[in-house]
PDB file of C-alpha atoms in Angstrom:
ATOM      1  CA  MET A1443      28.710 -31.343 -23.972  1.00  0.00           C
ATOM      2  CA  HIS A1444      32.485 -30.982 -23.513  1.00  0.00           C
ATOM      3  CA  LYS A1445      32.225 -31.151 -19.735  1.00  0.00           C
ATOM      4  CA  ALA A1446      29.812 -34.106 -19.809  1.00  0.00           C
ATOM      5  CA  LEU A1447      31.938 -36.192 -22.180  1.00  0.00           C
ATOM      6  CA  ASN A1448      35.481 -35.150 -21.354  1.00  0.00           C
ATOM      7  CA  LYS A1449      35.279 -34.410 -17.658  1.00  0.00           C
ATOM      8  CA  VAL A1450      32.443 -36.557 -16.267  1.00  0.00           C
ATOM      9  CA  LEU A1451      32.132 -39.635 -18.503  1.00  0.00           C
ATOM     10  CA  SER A1452      35.819 -39.899 -19.344  1.00  0.00           C
ATOM     11  CA  ALA A1453      36.578 -40.068 -15.609  1.00  0.00           C
ATOM     12  CA  LEU A1454      34.656 -43.351 -15.340  1.00  0.00           C
ATOM     13  CA  PRO A1455      36.681 -46.573 -15.351  1.00  0.00           C
ATOM     14  CA  ASN A1456      37.611 -47.592 -18.906  1.00  0.00           C
ATOM     15  CA  GLU A1457      35.738 -50.890 -18.534  1.00  0.00           C
ATOM     16  CA  THR A1458      32.406 -49.114 -17.885  1.00  0.00           C
ATOM     17  CA  LYS A1459      29.871 -50.364 -20.459  1.00  0.00           C
ATOM     18  CA  VAL A1460      28.080 -47.773 -22.586  1.00  0.00           C
ATOM     19  CA  TYR A1461      24.351 -48.271 -23.193  1.00  0.00           C
ATOM     20  CA  PRO A1462      23.055 -45.503 -25.474  1.00  0.00           C
ATOM     21  CA  GLY A1463      19.301 -45.108 -25.618  1.00  0.00           C
ATOM     22  CA  HIS A1464      19.251 -45.406 -29.412  1.00  0.00           C
ATOM     23  CA  GLU A1465      21.242 -47.155 -32.113  1.00  0.00           C
ATOM     24  CA  TYR A1466      23.673 -44.427 -33.171  1.00  0.00           C
ATOM     25  CA  THR A1467      26.765 -46.421 -34.095  1.00  0.00           C
ATOM     26  CA  LYS A1468      26.134 -46.859 -37.809  1.00  0.00           C
ATOM     27  CA  GLN A1469      25.307 -43.180 -38.285  1.00  0.00           C
ATOM     28  CA  ASN A1470      28.203 -42.037 -36.097  1.00  0.00           C
ATOM     29  CA  VAL A1471      30.732 -44.134 -38.002  1.00  0.00           C
ATOM     30  CA  LYS A1472      29.914 -42.240 -41.187  1.00  0.00           C
ATOM     31  CA  PHE A1473      30.896 -39.021 -39.464  1.00  0.00           C
ATOM     32  CA  LEU A1474      33.884 -40.450 -37.580  1.00  0.00           C
ATOM     33  CA  THR A1475      35.506 -41.604 -40.801  1.00  0.00           C
ATOM     34  CA  THR A1476      35.451 -38.040 -42.150  1.00  0.00           C
ATOM     35  CA  VAL A1477      37.553 -36.902 -39.177  1.00  0.00           C
ATOM     36  CA  LEU A1478      39.696 -39.892 -38.120  1.00  0.00           C
ATOM     37  CA  GLN A1479      41.055 -42.855 -40.056  1.00  0.00           C
ATOM     38  CA  THR A1480      42.557 -44.692 -37.079  1.00  0.00           C
ATOM     39  CA  GLU A1481      42.551 -48.418 -36.436  1.00  0.00           C
ATOM     40  CA  PRO A1482      39.895 -48.113 -33.666  1.00  0.00           C
ATOM     41  CA  VAL A1483      37.603 -46.240 -36.099  1.00  0.00           C
ATOM     42  CA  LYS A1484      38.152 -48.890 -38.774  1.00  0.00           C
ATOM     43  CA  LYS A1485      37.352 -51.662 -36.274  1.00  0.00           C
ATOM     44  CA  LEU A1486      34.185 -49.850 -35.187  1.00  0.00           C
ATOM     45  CA  GLN A1487      33.171 -49.420 -38.813  1.00  0.00           C
ATOM     46  CA  ALA A1488      33.613 -53.146 -39.485  1.00  0.00           C
ATOM     47  CA  PHE A1489      31.670 -54.032 -36.336  1.00  0.00           C
ATOM     48  CA  ALA A1490      28.816 -51.692 -37.275  1.00  0.00           C
ATOM     49  CA  GLU A1491      28.640 -53.116 -40.786  1.00  0.00           C
ATOM     50  CA  ASN A1492      28.432 -56.686 -39.463  1.00  0.00           C
ATOM     51  CA  ASN A1493      26.037 -56.235 -36.527  1.00  0.00           C
ATOM     52  CA  GLN A1494      22.431 -55.091 -36.447  1.00  0.00           C
ATOM     53  CA  GLN A1495      22.571 -53.887 -32.828  1.00  0.00           C
ATOM     54  CA  THR A1496      25.604 -52.413 -31.086  1.00  0.00           C
ATOM     55  CA  GLN A1497      24.226 -51.122 -27.780  1.00  0.00           C
ATOM     56  CA  GLY A1498      26.108 -52.365 -24.733  1.00  0.00           C
ATOM     57  CA  LYS A1499      28.988 -53.732 -26.797  1.00  0.00           C
ATOM     58  CA  PHE A1500      31.417 -50.917 -26.055  1.00  0.00           C
ATOM     59  CA  THR A1501      33.071 -49.307 -23.052  1.00  0.00           C
ATOM     60  CA  ILE A1502      34.164 -45.827 -22.043  1.00  0.00           C
ATOM     61  CA  GLY A1503      37.690 -46.942 -22.923  1.00  0.00           C
ATOM     62  CA  ASP A1504      36.515 -47.803 -26.441  1.00  0.00           C
ATOM     63  CA  GLU A1505      34.759 -44.445 -26.757  1.00  0.00           C
ATOM     64  CA  LYS A1506      37.971 -42.650 -25.813  1.00  0.00           C
ATOM     65  CA  GLU A1507      39.694 -44.413 -28.706  1.00  0.00           C
ATOM     66  CA  TYR A1508      37.299 -43.478 -31.503  1.00  0.00           C
ATOM     67  CA  ASN A1509      34.724 -40.915 -30.364  1.00  0.00           C
ATOM     68  CA  VAL A1510      35.965 -37.646 -31.870  1.00  0.00           C
ATOM     69  CA  PHE A1511      33.913 -35.702 -29.333  1.00  0.00           C
ATOM     70  CA  MET A1512      36.088 -37.306 -26.640  1.00  0.00           C
ATOM     71  CA  ARG A1513      39.282 -36.606 -28.592  1.00  0.00           C
ATOM     72  CA  VAL A1514      39.154 -32.801 -28.738  1.00  0.00           C
ATOM     73  CA  ASP A1515      42.864 -32.628 -27.791  1.00  0.00           C
ATOM     74  CA  ASP A1516      43.893 -34.947 -30.637  1.00  0.00           C
ATOM     75  CA  PRO A1517      45.923 -32.999 -33.255  1.00  0.00           C
ATOM     76  CA  THR A1518      44.153 -34.824 -36.116  1.00  0.00           C
ATOM     77  CA  VAL A1519      40.735 -33.836 -34.760  1.00  0.00           C
ATOM     78  CA  GLN A1520      41.915 -30.277 -34.196  1.00  0.00           C
ATOM     79  CA  LYS A1521      43.256 -30.103 -37.748  1.00  0.00           C
ATOM     80  CA  ALA A1522      39.920 -31.330 -39.136  1.00  0.00           C
ATOM     81  CA  THR A1523      38.105 -28.556 -37.267  1.00  0.00           C
ATOM     82  CA  GLY A1524      40.673 -25.784 -37.661  1.00  0.00           C
ATOM     83  CA  LYS A1525      40.370 -25.167 -33.913  1.00  0.00           C
ATOM     84  CA  THR A1526      42.558 -25.912 -30.887  1.00  0.00           C
ATOM     85  CA  ASP A1527      40.514 -24.835 -27.860  1.00  0.00           C
ATOM     86  CA  PRO A1528      38.624 -27.958 -26.661  1.00  0.00           C
ATOM     87  CA  VAL A1529      35.257 -26.189 -26.457  1.00  0.00           C
ATOM     88  CA  ASP A1530      35.733 -24.669 -29.917  1.00  0.00           C
ATOM     89  CA  VAL A1531      36.753 -28.062 -31.323  1.00  0.00           C
ATOM     90  CA  MET A1532      33.612 -29.584 -29.797  1.00  0.00           C
ATOM     91  CA  GLY A1533      31.433 -26.854 -31.292  1.00  0.00           C
ATOM     92  CA  LYS A1534      32.955 -27.235 -34.751  1.00  0.00           C
ATOM     93  CA  LEU A1535      32.603 -31.036 -34.623  1.00  0.00           C
ATOM     94  CA  ARG A1536      28.927 -30.643 -33.729  1.00  0.00           C
ATOM     95  CA  GLU A1537      28.449 -28.218 -36.617  1.00  0.00           C
ATOM     96  CA  MET A1538      30.240 -30.573 -39.022  1.00  0.00           C
ATOM     97  CA  LYS A1539      28.123 -33.533 -37.931  1.00  0.00           C
ATOM     98  CA  ASN A1540      24.898 -31.528 -38.183  1.00  0.00           C
ATOM     99  CA  ASN A1541      25.804 -30.547 -41.755  1.00  0.00           C
ATOM    100  CA  MET A1542      26.505 -34.107 -42.955  1.00  0.00           C
TER     101      MET A1542
END
């Protein structure tokens, strides 16, 4: 998962549109807000609350701003997980999300 998100997808141009196969935004925001309270997360939360569908509305650049799984080097994300190694951070984030 770390390689796919942080090596492959993050290498795409920031303006690349993201089209997830399912509507995950509303559910993901609930988790994101437990880890990050940044302006991009707050904007995503407001967008999710005010829009029924969110697929195709965001870019890789947006994801890099608020997707905690793409921010494994962020000190705030590391602090929330108690880990610093990117793969360990990713694993702990996954565990935290699964236990929500």
